[in-house]
Short mmCIF file of C-alpha atoms in Angstrom, two decimals:
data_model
loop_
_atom_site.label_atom_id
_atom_site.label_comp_id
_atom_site.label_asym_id
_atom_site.label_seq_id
_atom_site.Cartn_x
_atom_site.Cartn_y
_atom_site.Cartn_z
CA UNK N 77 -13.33 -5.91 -20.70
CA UNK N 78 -9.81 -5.40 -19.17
CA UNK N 79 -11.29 -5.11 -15.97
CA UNK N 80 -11.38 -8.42 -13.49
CA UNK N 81 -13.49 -8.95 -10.26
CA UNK N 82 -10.67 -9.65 -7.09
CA UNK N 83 -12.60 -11.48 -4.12
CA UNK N 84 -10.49 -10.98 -1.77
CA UNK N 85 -11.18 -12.67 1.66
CA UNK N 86 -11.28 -11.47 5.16
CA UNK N 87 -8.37 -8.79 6.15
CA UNK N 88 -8.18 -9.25 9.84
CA UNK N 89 -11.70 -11.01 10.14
CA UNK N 90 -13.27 -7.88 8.23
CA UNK N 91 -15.74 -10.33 5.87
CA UNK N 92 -15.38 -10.19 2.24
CA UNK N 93 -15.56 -7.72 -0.25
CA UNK N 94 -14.87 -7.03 -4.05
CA UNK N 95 -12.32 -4.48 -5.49
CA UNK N 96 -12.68 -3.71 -9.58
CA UNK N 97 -9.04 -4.18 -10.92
CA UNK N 98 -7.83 -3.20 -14.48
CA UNK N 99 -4.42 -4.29 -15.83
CA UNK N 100 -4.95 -1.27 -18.18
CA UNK N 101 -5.03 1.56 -15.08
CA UNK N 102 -1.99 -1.22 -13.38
CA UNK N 103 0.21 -0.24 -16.45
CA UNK N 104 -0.64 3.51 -16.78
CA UNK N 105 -0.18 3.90 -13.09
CA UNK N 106 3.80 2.03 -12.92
CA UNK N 107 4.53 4.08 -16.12
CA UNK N 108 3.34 7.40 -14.01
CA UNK N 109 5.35 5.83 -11.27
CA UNK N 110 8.53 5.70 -13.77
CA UNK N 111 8.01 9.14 -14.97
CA UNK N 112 7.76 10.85 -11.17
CA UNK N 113 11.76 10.15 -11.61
CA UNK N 114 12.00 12.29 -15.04
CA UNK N 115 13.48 15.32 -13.87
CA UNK N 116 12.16 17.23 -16.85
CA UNK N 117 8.72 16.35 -15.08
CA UNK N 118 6.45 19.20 -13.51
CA UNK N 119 7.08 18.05 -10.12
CA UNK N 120 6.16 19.35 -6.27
CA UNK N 121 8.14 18.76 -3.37
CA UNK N 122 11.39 18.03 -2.08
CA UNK N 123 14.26 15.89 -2.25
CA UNK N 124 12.96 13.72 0.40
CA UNK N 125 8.78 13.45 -1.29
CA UNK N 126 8.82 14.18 -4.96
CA UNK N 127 5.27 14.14 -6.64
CA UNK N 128 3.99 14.91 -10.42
CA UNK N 129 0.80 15.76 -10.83
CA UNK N 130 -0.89 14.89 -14.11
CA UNK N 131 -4.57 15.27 -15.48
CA UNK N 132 -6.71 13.73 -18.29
CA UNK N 133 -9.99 15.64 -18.28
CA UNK N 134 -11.66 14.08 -14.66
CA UNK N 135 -8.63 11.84 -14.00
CA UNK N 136 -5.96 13.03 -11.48
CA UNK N 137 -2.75 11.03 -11.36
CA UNK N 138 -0.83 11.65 -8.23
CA UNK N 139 2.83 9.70 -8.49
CA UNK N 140 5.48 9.83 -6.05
CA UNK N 141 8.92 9.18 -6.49
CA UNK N 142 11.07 6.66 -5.07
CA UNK N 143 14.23 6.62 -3.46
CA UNK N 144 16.48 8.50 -5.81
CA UNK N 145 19.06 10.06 -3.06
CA UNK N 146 21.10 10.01 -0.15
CA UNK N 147 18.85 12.10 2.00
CA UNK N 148 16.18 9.90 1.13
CA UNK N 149 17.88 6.48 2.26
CA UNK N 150 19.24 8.62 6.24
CA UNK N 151 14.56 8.82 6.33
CA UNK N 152 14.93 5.39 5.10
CA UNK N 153 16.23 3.56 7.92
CA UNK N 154 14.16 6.50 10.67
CA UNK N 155 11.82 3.15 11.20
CA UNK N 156 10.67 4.98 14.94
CA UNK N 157 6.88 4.78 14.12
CA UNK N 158 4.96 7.82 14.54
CA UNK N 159 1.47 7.22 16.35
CA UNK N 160 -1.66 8.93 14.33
CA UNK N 161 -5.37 8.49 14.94
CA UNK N 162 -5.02 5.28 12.49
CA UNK N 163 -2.50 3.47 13.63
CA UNK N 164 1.73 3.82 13.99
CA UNK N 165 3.38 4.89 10.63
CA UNK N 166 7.12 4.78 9.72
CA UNK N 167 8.68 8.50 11.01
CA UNK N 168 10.75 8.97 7.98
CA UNK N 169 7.45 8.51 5.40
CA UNK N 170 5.22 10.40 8.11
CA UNK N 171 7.10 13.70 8.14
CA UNK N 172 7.67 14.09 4.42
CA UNK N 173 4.41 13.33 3.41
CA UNK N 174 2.72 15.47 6.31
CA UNK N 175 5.13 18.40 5.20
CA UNK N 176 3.35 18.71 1.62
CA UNK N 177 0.48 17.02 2.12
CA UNK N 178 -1.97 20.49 1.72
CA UNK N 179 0.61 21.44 -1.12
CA UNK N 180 0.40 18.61 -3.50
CA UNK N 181 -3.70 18.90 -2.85
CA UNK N 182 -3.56 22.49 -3.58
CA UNK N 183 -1.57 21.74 -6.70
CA UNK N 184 -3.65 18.60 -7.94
CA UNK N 185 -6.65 20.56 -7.74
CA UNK N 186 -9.15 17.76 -6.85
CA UNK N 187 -12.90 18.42 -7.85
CA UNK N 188 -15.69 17.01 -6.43
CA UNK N 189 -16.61 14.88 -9.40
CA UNK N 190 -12.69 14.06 -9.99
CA UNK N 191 -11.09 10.31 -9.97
CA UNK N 192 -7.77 10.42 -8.43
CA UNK N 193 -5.18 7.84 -8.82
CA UNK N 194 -2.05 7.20 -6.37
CA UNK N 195 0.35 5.59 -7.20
CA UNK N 196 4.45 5.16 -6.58
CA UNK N 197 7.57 3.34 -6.42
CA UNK N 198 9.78 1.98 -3.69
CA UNK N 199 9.49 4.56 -1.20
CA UNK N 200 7.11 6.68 -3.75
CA UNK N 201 4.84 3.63 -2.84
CA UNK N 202 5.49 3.84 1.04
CA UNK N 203 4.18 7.62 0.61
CA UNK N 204 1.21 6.97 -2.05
CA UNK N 205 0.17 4.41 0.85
CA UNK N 206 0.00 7.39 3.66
CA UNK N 207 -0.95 10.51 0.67
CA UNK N 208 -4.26 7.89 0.23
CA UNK N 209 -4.78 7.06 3.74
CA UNK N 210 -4.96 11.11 4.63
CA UNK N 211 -7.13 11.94 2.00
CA UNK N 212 -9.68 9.23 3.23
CA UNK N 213 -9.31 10.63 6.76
CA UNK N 214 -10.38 14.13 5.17
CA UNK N 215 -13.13 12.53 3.18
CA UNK N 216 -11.35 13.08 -0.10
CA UNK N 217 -12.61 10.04 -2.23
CA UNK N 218 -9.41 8.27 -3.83
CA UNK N 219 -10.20 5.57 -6.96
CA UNK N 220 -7.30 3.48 -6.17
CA UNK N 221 -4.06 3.20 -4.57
CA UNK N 222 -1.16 0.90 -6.53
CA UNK N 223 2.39 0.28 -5.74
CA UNK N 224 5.10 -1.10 -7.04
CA UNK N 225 8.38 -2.38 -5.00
CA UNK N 226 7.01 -0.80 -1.68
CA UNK N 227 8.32 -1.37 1.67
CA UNK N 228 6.12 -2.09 5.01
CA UNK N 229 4.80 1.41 5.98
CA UNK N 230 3.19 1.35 9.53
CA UNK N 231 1.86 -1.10 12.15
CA UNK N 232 -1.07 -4.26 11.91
CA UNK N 233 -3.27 -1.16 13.39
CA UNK N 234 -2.21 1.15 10.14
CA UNK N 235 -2.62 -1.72 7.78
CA UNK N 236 -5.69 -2.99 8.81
CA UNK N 237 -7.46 0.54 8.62
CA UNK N 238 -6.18 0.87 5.10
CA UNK N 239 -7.32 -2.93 4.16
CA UNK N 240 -10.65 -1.13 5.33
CA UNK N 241 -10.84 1.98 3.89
CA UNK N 242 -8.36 2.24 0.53
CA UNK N 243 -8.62 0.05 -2.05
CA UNK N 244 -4.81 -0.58 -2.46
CA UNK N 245 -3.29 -3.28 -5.32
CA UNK N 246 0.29 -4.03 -4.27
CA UNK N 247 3.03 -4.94 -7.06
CA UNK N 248 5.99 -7.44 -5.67
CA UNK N 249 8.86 -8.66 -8.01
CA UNK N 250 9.84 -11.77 -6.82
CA UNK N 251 12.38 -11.43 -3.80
CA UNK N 252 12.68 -7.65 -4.06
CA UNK N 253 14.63 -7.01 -0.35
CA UNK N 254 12.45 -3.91 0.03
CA UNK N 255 9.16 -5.21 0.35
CA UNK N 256 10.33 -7.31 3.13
CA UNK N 257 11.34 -3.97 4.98
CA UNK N 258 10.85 -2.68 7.60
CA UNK N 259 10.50 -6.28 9.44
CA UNK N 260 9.68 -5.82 13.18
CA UNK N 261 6.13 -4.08 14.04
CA UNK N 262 5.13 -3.56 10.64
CA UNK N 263 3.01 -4.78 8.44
CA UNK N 264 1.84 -4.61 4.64
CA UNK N 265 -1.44 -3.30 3.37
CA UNK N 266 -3.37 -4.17 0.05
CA UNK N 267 -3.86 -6.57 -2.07
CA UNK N 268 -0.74 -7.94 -3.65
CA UNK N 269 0.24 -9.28 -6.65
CA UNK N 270 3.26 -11.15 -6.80
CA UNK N 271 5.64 -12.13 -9.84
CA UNK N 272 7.38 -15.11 -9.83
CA UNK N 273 9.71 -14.80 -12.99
CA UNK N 274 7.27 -16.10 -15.51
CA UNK N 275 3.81 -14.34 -14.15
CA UNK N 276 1.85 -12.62 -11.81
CA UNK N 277 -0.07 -14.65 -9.45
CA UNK N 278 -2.24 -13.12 -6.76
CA UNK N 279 -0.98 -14.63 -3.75
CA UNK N 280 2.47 -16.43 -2.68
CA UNK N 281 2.72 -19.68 -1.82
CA UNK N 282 4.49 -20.45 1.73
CA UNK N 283 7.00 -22.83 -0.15
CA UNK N 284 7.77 -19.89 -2.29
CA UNK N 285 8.27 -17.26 0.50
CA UNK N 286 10.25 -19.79 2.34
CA UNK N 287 12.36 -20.43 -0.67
CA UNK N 288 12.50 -16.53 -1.08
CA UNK N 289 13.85 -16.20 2.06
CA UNK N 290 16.62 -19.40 2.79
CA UNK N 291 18.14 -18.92 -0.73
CA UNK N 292 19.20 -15.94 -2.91
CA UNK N 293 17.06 -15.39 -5.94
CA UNK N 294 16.80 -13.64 -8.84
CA UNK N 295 16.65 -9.57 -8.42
CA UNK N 296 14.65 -7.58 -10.08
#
């Protein structure tokens, strides 16, 4: 009953197509996205790509941490994109994620019959983006992809073969500065929901991005 039918139309000329959303897996997934910054948390990784790894019965939870250090804002601002098979991706996100890709897999354990979640914030978004993409390249079925606060993570090419292939539910605040970055050559993937103070709307006006962007508004 908590679940509600998105139509979402045409990314890139692609046709239309339905994704199942649930406000219910929306919460658990930003409060997994909170607790990837516990440090008490069972976590794999570095400094720069922090993931915890949690598991109800058939339901894998992948979370990622956000920015949470100065190493992590120096791979930041490394916005050189880094040209895959899919399309260009931002260098900083690439390398960390590509660096323990096979070990977070390895430690999530994914089974054939398994639903796996990815989720993160900030930058933890940025890499739950790429950490889905790869597993669809390796035909490792992901449920669902949602973010929260992420910035731009590759190219129109990148974005439109993840519009294809991942079903991805994007969570903006208002005029959070970070999901308007990187600016030039990137673009965003998913479907996004956007808050505007008082409720969550699933698209933004162009008087409210323009707004957004000419005058300072409330931060999240």
């Amino acid at each position: 009953a908590d679940c509600e039918r998105v139509r979402t139309v045409g990314y890139e000329g692609e046709g239309e197509r339905e994704m199942m959303h649930s406000q219910e897996t929306a919460w658990t997934l930003a409060l997994a996205s909170a607790s990837a910054y516990n440090p008490q948390a069972l976590n794999i990784g570095d400094s720069l790509c922090l993931a915890e790894i949690s598991r109800r019965g058939d339901q894998v939870i992948i979370a990622f941490q956000g920015t949470d250090s100065g190493d992590d804002w120096i791979s930041n601002i490394e916005t050189k994109q880094t040209a895959t098979p899919i399309g260009c991706i931002h260098s900083g996100f690439w390398k960390t994620i590509n660096k323990w890709f096979g070990d977070i897999l390895v430690a999530a354990n994914i089974g054939t019959l398994d639903q796996v979640w990815v989720t993160g914030h900030s930058r933890g978004g940025a890499h739950a983006t790429i950490f889905a993409a790869l597993c669809k390249m390796r035909q490792i079925q992901i449920a669902g992809c949602y973010t929260f606060g992420s910035p731009r993570v590759g190219d129109k090419d990148f974005a439109r073969w993840c519009n294809k292939n991942i079903v991805h539910h994007r969570y903006v605040y208002q005029s959070d500065i970070v999901t308007r970055l990187p600016r030039i050559g990137y673009k965003h993937t998913g479907k996004l929901h956007w808050h505007d103070g008082s409720e969550w709307r699933l698209h933004t006006p162009w008087w409210t991005r323009l707004g957004a962007f000419l005058f300072a508004r409330r931060w999240p």
